[in-house]
Tab-separated table of N, CA and C in Angstrom:
chain	number	residue	atom	x	y	z
A	258	MET	N	11.709	12.689	-4.702
A	258	MET	CA	10.820	12.131	-3.695
A	258	MET	C	11.135	10.651	-3.518
A	259	ASN	N	11.216	10.210	-2.278
A	259	ASN	CA	11.448	8.801	-1.960
A	259	ASN	C	10.165	8.001	-2.094
A	260	CYS	N	10.330	6.699	-2.242
A	260	CYS	CA	9.219	5.761	-2.161
A	260	CYS	C	9.784	4.479	-1.575
A	261	HIS	N	8.908	3.661	-1.051
A	261	HIS	CA	9.337	2.367	-0.549
A	261	HIS	C	9.198	1.366	-1.686
A	262	GLU	N	10.215	0.557	-1.921
A	262	GLU	CA	10.166	-0.448	-2.978
A	262	GLU	C	10.162	-1.845	-2.385
A	263	THR	N	9.265	-2.667	-2.909
A	263	THR	CA	9.130	-4.056	-2.501
A	263	THR	C	9.205	-4.926	-3.743
A	264	ALA	N	10.038	-5.961	-3.705
A	264	ALA	CA	10.118	-6.906	-4.821
A	264	ALA	C	9.158	-8.068	-4.565
A	265	ILE	N	8.386	-8.405	-5.573
A	265	ILE	CA	7.421	-9.514	-5.508
A	265	ILE	C	7.660	-10.404	-6.722
A	266	THR	N	7.781	-11.705	-6.515
A	266	THR	CA	7.869	-12.644	-7.634
A	266	THR	C	6.506	-13.291	-7.817
A	267	VAL	N	5.969	-13.239	-9.026
A	267	VAL	CA	4.663	-13.825	-9.319
A	267	VAL	C	4.787	-15.346	-9.224
A	268	ARG	N	4.019	-15.933	-8.311
A	268	ARG	CA	4.058	-17.370	-8.082
A	268	ARG	C	3.083	-18.095	-9.009
A	269	PHE	N	3.303	-19.386	-9.182
A	269	PHE	CA	2.461	-20.199	-10.058
A	269	PHE	C	0.988	-20.123	-9.666
A	270	ASN	N	0.726	-20.162	-8.363
A	270	ASN	CA	-0.670	-20.143	-7.902
A	270	ASN	C	-1.343	-18.780	-8.085
A	271	GLU	N	-0.593	-17.766	-8.501
A	271	GLU	CA	-1.162	-16.435	-8.730
A	271	GLU	C	-1.538	-16.202	-10.193
A	272	VAL	N	-1.270	-17.191	-11.044
A	272	VAL	CA	-1.569	-17.075	-12.470
A	272	VAL	C	-2.898	-17.762	-12.763
A	273	ASP	N	-3.723	-17.120	-13.604
A	273	ASP	CA	-5.045	-17.674	-13.917
A	273	ASP	C	-5.040	-18.443	-15.240
A	274	ALA	N	-6.218	-18.805	-15.695
A	274	ALA	CA	-6.376	-19.586	-16.925
A	274	ALA	C	-5.894	-18.833	-18.163
A	275	TYR	N	-5.774	-17.524	-18.063
A	275	TYR	CA	-5.297	-16.717	-19.193
A	275	TYR	C	-3.777	-16.566	-19.201
A	276	GLN	N	-3.091	-17.266	-18.268
A	276	GLN	CA	-1.631	-17.234	-18.164
A	276	GLN	C	-1.096	-15.895	-17.654
A	277	VAL	N	-1.945	-15.140	-16.975
A	277	VAL	CA	-1.517	-13.878	-16.372
A	277	VAL	C	-1.907	-13.887	-14.893
A	278	ALA	N	-1.286	-12.996	-14.141
A	278	ALA	CA	-1.613	-12.905	-12.712
A	278	ALA	C	-3.077	-12.502	-12.550
A	279	TRP	N	-3.780	-13.232	-11.703
A	279	TRP	CA	-5.191	-12.938	-11.419
A	279	TRP	C	-5.287	-11.547	-10.804
A	280	HIS	N	-6.295	-10.797	-11.202
A	280	HIS	CA	-6.411	-9.389	-10.810
A	280	HIS	C	-6.447	-9.165	-9.301
A	281	GLY	N	-7.006	-10.077	-8.545
A	281	GLY	CA	-7.107	-9.899	-7.099
A	281	GLY	C	-5.769	-9.890	-6.381
A	282	HIS	N	-4.757	-10.505	-6.981
A	282	HIS	CA	-3.446	-10.532	-6.331
A	282	HIS	C	-2.775	-9.164	-6.297
A	283	TYR	N	-3.147	-8.290	-7.211
A	283	TYR	CA	-2.564	-6.951	-7.210
A	283	TYR	C	-2.882	-6.223	-5.898
A	284	VAL	N	-4.081	-6.455	-5.364
A	284	VAL	CA	-4.467	-5.836	-4.091
A	284	VAL	C	-3.560	-6.350	-2.972
A	285	ALA	N	-3.291	-7.651	-2.975
A	285	ALA	CA	-2.401	-8.225	-1.958
A	285	ALA	C	-0.990	-7.663	-2.095
A	286	TRP	N	-0.513	-7.488	-3.323
A	286	TRP	CA	0.832	-6.933	-3.532
A	286	TRP	C	0.892	-5.493	-3.045
A	287	MET	N	-0.175	-4.738	-3.275
A	287	MET	CA	-0.236	-3.367	-2.752
A	287	MET	C	-0.171	-3.387	-1.223
A	288	GLU	N	-0.869	-4.347	-0.614
A	288	GLU	CA	-0.889	-4.444	0.840
A	288	GLU	C	0.494	-4.753	1.402
A	289	ILE	N	1.239	-5.604	0.722
A	289	ILE	CA	2.591	-5.921	1.175
A	289	ILE	C	3.449	-4.658	1.178
A	290	GLY	N	3.420	-3.901	0.080
A	290	GLY	CA	4.195	-2.658	0.010
A	290	GLY	C	3.764	-1.654	1.053
A	291	ARG	N	2.450	-1.504	1.212
A	291	ARG	CA	1.914	-0.546	2.177
A	291	ARG	C	2.316	-0.934	3.600
A	292	SER	N	2.215	-2.218	3.937
A	292	SER	CA	2.564	-2.672	5.281
A	292	SER	C	4.044	-2.468	5.572
A	293	GLU	N	4.892	-2.711	4.568
A	293	GLU	CA	6.320	-2.508	4.770
A	293	GLU	C	6.646	-1.032	4.991
A	294	LEU	N	6.071	-0.163	4.156
A	294	LEU	CA	6.312	1.274	4.330
A	294	LEU	C	5.786	1.741	5.686
A	295	ALA	N	4.552	1.422	5.995
A	295	ALA	CA	3.951	1.860	7.259
A	295	ALA	C	4.739	1.318	8.458
A	296	GLY	N	5.192	0.079	8.355
A	296	GLY	CA	5.936	-0.542	9.451
A	296	GLY	C	7.252	0.165	9.758
A	297	ARG	N	7.870	0.749	8.740
A	297	ARG	CA	9.123	1.491	8.951
A	297	ARG	C	8.923	2.668	9.886
A	298	PHE	N	7.677	3.138	9.995
A	298	PHE	CA	7.379	4.343	10.779
A	298	PHE	C	6.406	4.073	11.924
A	299	GLY	N	6.253	2.797	12.285
A	299	GLY	CA	5.400	2.446	13.417
A	299	GLY	C	3.922	2.533	13.138
A	300	LEU	N	3.530	2.315	11.866
A	300	LEU	CA	2.124	2.474	11.499
A	300	LEU	C	1.516	1.260	10.794
A	301	ASP	N	2.154	0.073	10.892
A	301	ASP	CA	1.488	-1.078	10.290
A	301	ASP	C	0.293	-1.463	11.162
A	302	ALA	N	-0.477	-2.416	10.753
A	302	ALA	CA	-1.734	-2.740	11.448
A	302	ALA	C	-1.521	-3.059	12.929
A	303	PHE	N	-0.495	-3.835	13.237
A	303	PHE	CA	-0.264	-4.217	14.630
A	303	PHE	C	0.280	-3.042	15.447
A	304	GLN	N	1.158	-2.258	14.849
A	304	GLN	CA	1.711	-1.090	15.545
A	304	GLN	C	0.623	-0.053	15.806
A	305	LEU	N	-0.250	0.144	14.819
A	305	LEU	CA	-1.370	1.076	14.987
A	305	LEU	C	-2.284	0.587	16.114
A	306	GLY	N	-2.550	-0.729	16.139
A	306	GLY	CA	-3.373	-1.308	17.208
A	306	GLY	C	-2.759	-1.104	18.580
A	307	ALA	N	-1.441	-1.220	18.674
A	307	ALA	CA	-0.754	-1.014	19.954
A	307	ALA	C	-0.898	0.425	20.428
A	308	LEU	N	-1.088	1.362	19.478
A	308	LEU	CA	-1.317	2.764	19.843
A	308	LEU	C	-2.769	3.018	20.239
A	309	GLY	N	-3.641	2.015	19.997
A	309	GLY	CA	-5.053	2.161	20.350
A	309	GLY	C	-5.959	2.507	19.178
A	310	TYR	N	-5.478	2.267	17.962
A	310	TYR	CA	-6.259	2.648	16.780
A	310	TYR	C	-6.267	1.538	15.736
A	311	LEU	N	-7.250	1.610	14.882
A	311	LEU	CA	-7.358	0.727	13.724
A	311	LEU	C	-7.375	1.600	12.476
A	312	GLY	N	-7.011	1.010	11.351
A	312	GLY	CA	-7.011	1.746	10.082
A	312	GLY	C	-7.663	0.929	8.977
A	313	PRO	N	-8.961	0.646	9.095
A	313	PRO	CA	-9.615	-0.170	8.064
A	313	PRO	C	-9.645	0.543	6.713
A	314	VAL	N	-9.553	-0.257	5.657
A	314	VAL	CA	-9.653	0.281	4.303
A	314	VAL	C	-11.093	0.727	4.076
A	315	VAL	N	-11.272	1.974	3.656
A	315	VAL	CA	-12.609	2.491	3.341
A	315	VAL	C	-12.755	2.799	1.859
A	316	SER	N	-11.610	2.801	1.139
A	316	SER	CA	-11.656	3.066	-0.292
A	316	SER	C	-10.461	2.393	-0.950
A	317	LEU	N	-10.719	1.797	-2.111
A	317	LEU	CA	-9.675	1.133	-2.876
A	317	LEU	C	-9.873	1.474	-4.340
A	318	GLU	N	-8.805	1.944	-4.977
A	318	GLU	CA	-8.827	2.202	-6.416
A	318	GLU	C	-7.687	1.409	-7.025
A	319	LEU	N	-7.935	0.813	-8.175
A	319	LEU	CA	-6.893	0.049	-8.844
A	319	LEU	C	-7.120	0.109	-10.344
A	320	LYS	N	-6.094	0.489	-11.063
A	320	LYS	CA	-6.177	0.551	-12.520
A	320	LYS	C	-5.124	-0.389	-13.088
A	321	TYR	N	-5.590	-1.329	-13.899
A	321	TYR	CA	-4.698	-2.301	-14.533
A	321	TYR	C	-4.265	-1.765	-15.890
A	322	LEU	N	-2.962	-1.798	-16.142
A	322	LEU	CA	-2.434	-1.268	-17.392
A	322	LEU	C	-1.856	-2.367	-18.287
A	323	ARG	N	-1.117	-3.297	-17.673
A	323	ARG	CA	-0.510	-4.412	-18.401
A	323	ARG	C	-0.489	-5.625	-17.488
A	324	PRO	N	-0.490	-6.832	-18.036
A	324	PRO	CA	-0.513	-8.028	-17.175
A	324	PRO	C	0.863	-8.402	-16.627
A	325	ALA	N	0.840	-8.974	-15.447
A	325	ALA	CA	2.023	-9.622	-14.877
A	325	ALA	C	1.892	-11.108	-15.196
A	326	ARG	N	3.014	-11.769	-15.345
A	326	ARG	CA	3.015	-13.182	-15.723
A	326	ARG	C	3.843	-14.007	-14.740
A	327	TYR	N	3.637	-15.307	-14.796
A	327	TYR	CA	4.339	-16.232	-13.917
A	327	TYR	C	5.839	-15.963	-13.904
A	328	ASN	N	6.401	-15.912	-12.713
A	328	ASN	CA	7.825	-15.758	-12.442
A	328	ASN	C	8.374	-14.357	-12.716
A	329	ASP	N	7.518	-13.411	-13.111
A	329	ASP	CA	7.967	-12.030	-13.233
A	329	ASP	C	8.381	-11.520	-11.859
A	330	VAL	N	9.445	-10.762	-11.809
A	330	VAL	CA	9.821	-10.072	-10.572
A	330	VAL	C	9.283	-8.652	-10.698
A	331	LEU	N	8.318	-8.339	-9.854
A	331	LEU	CA	7.642	-7.048	-9.883
A	331	LEU	C	8.243	-6.127	-8.822
A	332	THR	N	8.106	-4.841	-9.049
A	332	THR	CA	8.491	-3.844	-8.050
A	332	THR	C	7.241	-3.064	-7.673
A	333	VAL	N	6.924	-3.080	-6.384
A	333	VAL	CA	5.804	-2.299	-5.869
A	333	VAL	C	6.401	-1.058	-5.210
A	334	ARG	N	6.061	0.104	-5.737
A	334	ARG	CA	6.534	1.372	-5.171
A	334	ARG	C	5.371	2.005	-4.422
A	335	THR	N	5.598	2.283	-3.153
A	335	THR	CA	4.537	2.782	-2.283
A	335	THR	C	4.924	4.130	-1.698
A	336	THR	N	3.968	5.046	-1.712
A	336	THR	CA	4.122	6.349	-1.072
A	336	THR	C	2.855	6.641	-0.281
A	337	MET	N	2.890	7.709	0.486
A	337	MET	CA	1.718	8.145	1.223
A	337	MET	C	1.345	9.537	0.744
A	338	THR	N	0.061	9.760	0.563
A	338	THR	CA	-0.444	11.058	0.132
A	338	THR	C	-0.952	11.811	1.356
A	339	PRO	N	-0.533	13.052	1.553
A	339	PRO	CA	-1.022	13.821	2.707
A	339	PRO	C	-2.546	13.947	2.696
A	340	SER	N	-3.121	13.971	3.883
A	340	SER	CA	-4.569	14.079	4.026
A	340	SER	C	-4.887	15.113	5.099
A	341	GLU	N	-5.953	15.837	4.901
A	341	GLU	CA	-6.391	16.835	5.883
A	341	GLU	C	-7.239	16.209	6.994
A	342	THR	N	-7.633	14.956	6.812
A	342	THR	CA	-8.509	14.285	7.773
A	342	THR	C	-7.740	13.180	8.493
A	343	ALA	N	-8.403	12.499	9.408
A	343	ALA	CA	-7.792	11.394	10.153
A	343	ALA	C	-7.829	10.132	9.297
A	344	THR	N	-7.141	10.208	8.158
A	344	THR	CA	-7.050	9.065	7.251
A	344	THR	C	-5.600	8.899	6.814
A	345	LEU	N	-5.282	7.683	6.425
A	345	LEU	CA	-3.992	7.375	5.842
A	345	LEU	C	-4.250	6.975	4.399
A	346	VAL	N	-3.614	7.654	3.459
A	346	VAL	CA	-3.833	7.399	2.038
A	346	VAL	C	-2.511	6.946	1.435
A	347	PHE	N	-2.510	5.733	0.898
A	347	PHE	CA	-1.311	5.156	0.307
A	347	PHE	C	-1.493	4.986	-1.194
A	348	LYS	N	-0.468	5.341	-1.944
A	348	LYS	CA	-0.480	5.186	-3.396
A	348	LYS	C	0.523	4.106	-3.750
A	349	SER	N	0.127	3.211	-4.651
A	349	SER	CA	0.997	2.119	-5.084
A	349	SER	C	1.118	2.107	-6.594
A	350	ASP	N	2.318	1.845	-7.068
A	350	ASP	CA	2.569	1.615	-8.486
A	350	ASP	C	3.286	0.286	-8.592
A	351	ILE	N	2.818	-0.570	-9.479
A	351	ILE	CA	3.419	-1.889	-9.674
A	351	ILE	C	4.084	-1.902	-11.047
A	352	PHE	N	5.374	-2.240	-11.052
A	352	PHE	CA	6.162	-2.247	-12.278
A	352	PHE	C	6.616	-3.661	-12.605
A	353	GLY	N	6.671	-3.963	-13.892
A	353	GLY	CA	7.145	-5.257	-14.357
A	353	GLY	C	8.658	-5.302	-14.419
A	354	PRO	N	9.206	-6.464	-14.801
A	354	PRO	CA	10.657	-6.617	-14.851
A	354	PRO	C	11.329	-5.700	-15.875
A	355	ASP	N	10.581	-5.246	-16.865
A	355	ASP	CA	11.138	-4.334	-17.877
A	355	ASP	C	10.999	-2.870	-17.476
A	356	GLY	N	10.445	-2.623	-16.283
A	356	GLY	CA	10.271	-1.253	-15.797
A	356	GLY	C	8.968	-0.600	-16.207
A	357	ALA	N	8.157	-1.294	-16.999
A	357	ALA	CA	6.870	-0.740	-17.428
A	357	ALA	C	5.853	-0.814	-16.285
A	358	ARG	N	5.057	0.228	-16.148
A	358	ARG	CA	4.026	0.254	-15.114
A	358	ARG	C	2.916	-0.727	-15.502
A	359	LEU	N	2.607	-1.644	-14.578
A	359	LEU	CA	1.555	-2.634	-14.809
A	359	LEU	C	0.233	-2.217	-14.195
A	360	ALA	N	0.296	-1.531	-13.063
A	360	ALA	CA	-0.926	-1.132	-12.363
A	360	ALA	C	-0.611	0.028	-11.446
A	361	THR	N	-1.638	0.779	-11.133
A	361	THR	CA	-1.529	1.872	-10.181
A	361	THR	C	-2.752	1.825	-9.282
A	362	GLY	N	-2.562	2.116	-8.004
A	362	GLY	CA	-3.685	2.018	-7.087
A	362	GLY	C	-3.546	2.933	-5.889
A	363	LEU	N	-4.624	2.975	-5.126
A	363	LEU	CA	-4.700	3.848	-3.963
A	363	LEU	C	-5.585	3.187	-2.927
A	364	THR	N	-5.174	3.237	-1.667
A	364	THR	CA	-6.046	2.794	-0.577
A	364	THR	C	-6.170	3.923	0.428
A	365	CYS	N	-7.371	4.086	0.975
A	365	CYS	CA	-7.638	5.076	2.010
A	365	CYS	C	-8.078	4.330	3.260
A	366	HIS	N	-7.447	4.655	4.382
A	366	HIS	CA	-7.711	4.001	5.662
A	366	HIS	C	-8.223	5.044	6.648
A	367	ALA	N	-9.440	4.867	7.119
A	367	ALA	CA	-10.004	5.780	8.118
A	367	ALA	C	-9.541	5.327	9.496
A	368	LEU	N	-9.127	6.248	10.334
A	368	LEU	CA	-8.703	5.893	11.685
A	368	LEU	C	-9.900	5.780	12.609
A	369	THR	N	-9.918	4.696	13.368
A	369	THR	CA	-10.933	4.495	14.408
A	369	THR	C	-10.208	4.115	15.697
A	370	ASP	N	-10.939	4.189	16.812
A	370	ASP	CA	-10.361	3.626	18.030
A	370	ASP	C	-10.585	2.114	17.966
A	371	LEU	N	-10.188	1.399	19.004
A	371	LEU	CA	-10.279	-0.063	18.984
A	371	LEU	C	-11.715	-0.575	18.987
A	372	GLU	N	-12.675	0.281	19.335
A	372	GLU	CA	-14.090	-0.100	19.304
A	372	GLU	C	-14.740	0.265	17.971
A	373	GLY	N	-13.964	0.859	17.061
A	373	GLY	CA	-14.501	1.219	15.759
A	373	GLY	C	-15.076	2.614	15.665
A	374	VAL	N	-14.862	3.440	16.672
A	374	VAL	CA	-15.365	4.812	16.652
A	374	VAL	C	-14.446	5.664	15.778
A	375	LEU	N	-15.034	6.263	14.754
A	375	LEU	CA	-14.302	7.082	13.802
A	375	LEU	C	-13.630	8.263	14.495
A	376	GLN	N	-12.375	8.509	14.145
A	376	GLN	CA	-11.628	9.637	14.679
A	376	GLN	C	-11.751	10.805	13.689
A	377	PHE	N	-11.999	11.985	14.208
A	377	PHE	CA	-12.155	13.143	13.333
A	377	PHE	C	-10.889	13.985	13.254
A	378	ARG	N	-9.996	13.794	14.210
A	378	ARG	CA	-8.693	14.453	14.187
A	378	ARG	C	-7.615	13.391	14.270
A	379	MET	N	-6.507	13.664	13.632
A	379	MET	CA	-5.390	12.727	13.674
A	379	MET	C	-4.854	12.667	15.100
A	380	PRO	N	-4.856	11.493	15.720
A	380	PRO	CA	-4.317	11.374	17.074
A	380	PRO	C	-2.833	11.762	17.094
A	381	PRO	N	-2.378	12.455	18.145
A	381	PRO	CA	-0.988	12.935	18.196
A	381	PRO	C	0.057	11.845	17.973
A	382	ALA	N	-0.129	10.658	18.552
A	382	ALA	CA	0.860	9.580	18.390
A	382	ALA	C	0.948	9.123	16.943
A	383	VAL	N	-0.171	9.133	16.255
A	383	VAL	CA	-0.195	8.746	14.838
A	383	VAL	C	0.355	9.893	13.990
A	384	ALA	N	-0.036	11.117	14.315
A	384	ALA	CA	0.410	12.288	13.558
A	384	ALA	C	1.926	12.403	13.566
A	385	GLU	N	2.551	12.111	14.695
A	385	GLU	CA	4.013	12.191	14.791
A	385	GLU	C	4.656	11.200	13.836
A	386	ARG	N	4.133	9.998	13.756
A	386	ARG	CA	4.679	8.980	12.859
A	386	ARG	C	4.423	9.336	11.392
A	387	VAL	N	3.252	9.875	11.118
A	387	VAL	CA	2.922	10.309	9.753
A	387	VAL	C	3.876	11.412	9.316
A	388	GLU	N	4.175	12.337	10.210
A	388	GLU	CA	5.100	13.425	9.877
A	388	GLU	C	6.497	12.896	9.571
A	389	ARG	N	6.957	11.900	10.340
A	389	ARG	CA	8.266	11.305	10.057
A	389	ARG	C	8.266	10.623	8.699
A	390	MET	N	7.173	9.931	8.373
A	390	MET	CA	7.064	9.271	7.073
A	390	MET	C	7.059	10.302	5.952
A	391	LYS	N	6.277	11.361	6.121
A	391	LYS	CA	6.231	12.417	5.098
A	391	LYS	C	7.597	13.043	4.888
A	392	ALA	N	8.326	13.295	5.963
A	392	ALA	CA	9.660	13.884	5.843
A	392	ALA	C	10.587	12.960	5.075
A	393	TRP	N	10.520	11.663	5.356
A	393	TRP	CA	11.351	10.703	4.641
A	393	TRP	C	10.964	10.645	3.155
A	394	LEU	N	9.670	10.618	2.879
A	394	LEU	CA	9.206	10.547	1.492
A	394	LEU	C	9.592	11.796	0.698
A	395	GLU	N	9.596	12.947	1.363
A	395	GLU	CA	9.896	14.206	0.681
A	395	GLU	C	11.391	14.493	0.567
A	396	ALA	N	12.224	13.721	1.281
A	396	ALA	CA	13.673	13.931	1.223
A	396	ALA	C	14.187	13.580	-0.166
A	397	ALA	N	15.193	14.300	-0.592
A	397	ALA	CA	15.762	14.062	-1.937
A	397	ALA	C	16.767	12.947	-1.919
């Protein structure tokens, strides 16, 4: 199974008083990976908006396993989980420079129109892009 990989270097301003990356930055790193993957298939926030839809985050899960430290080069691996509803579900794994998993997370994005009206079926233009992404992710 394929995944999208993004390299992130932990910057000085991302380290807290404990000499480790502040927990809130992991969410931003997940967002970078998710945006890059989605953008490859015409589904980043701006591309989705151009299609007439929004994808606000309605659920976020994040489990911290090990700390990231200043100047570590991290790898964010992002995939998409199939959904039966009009939602986009992205899974992220963050790995340290030694290859050890530092964190794992998930975001769920509910599709709405531009006025915020919840969509109950996946719009065809979005579904086509999701199918292309799924095919790429499932390719060996």
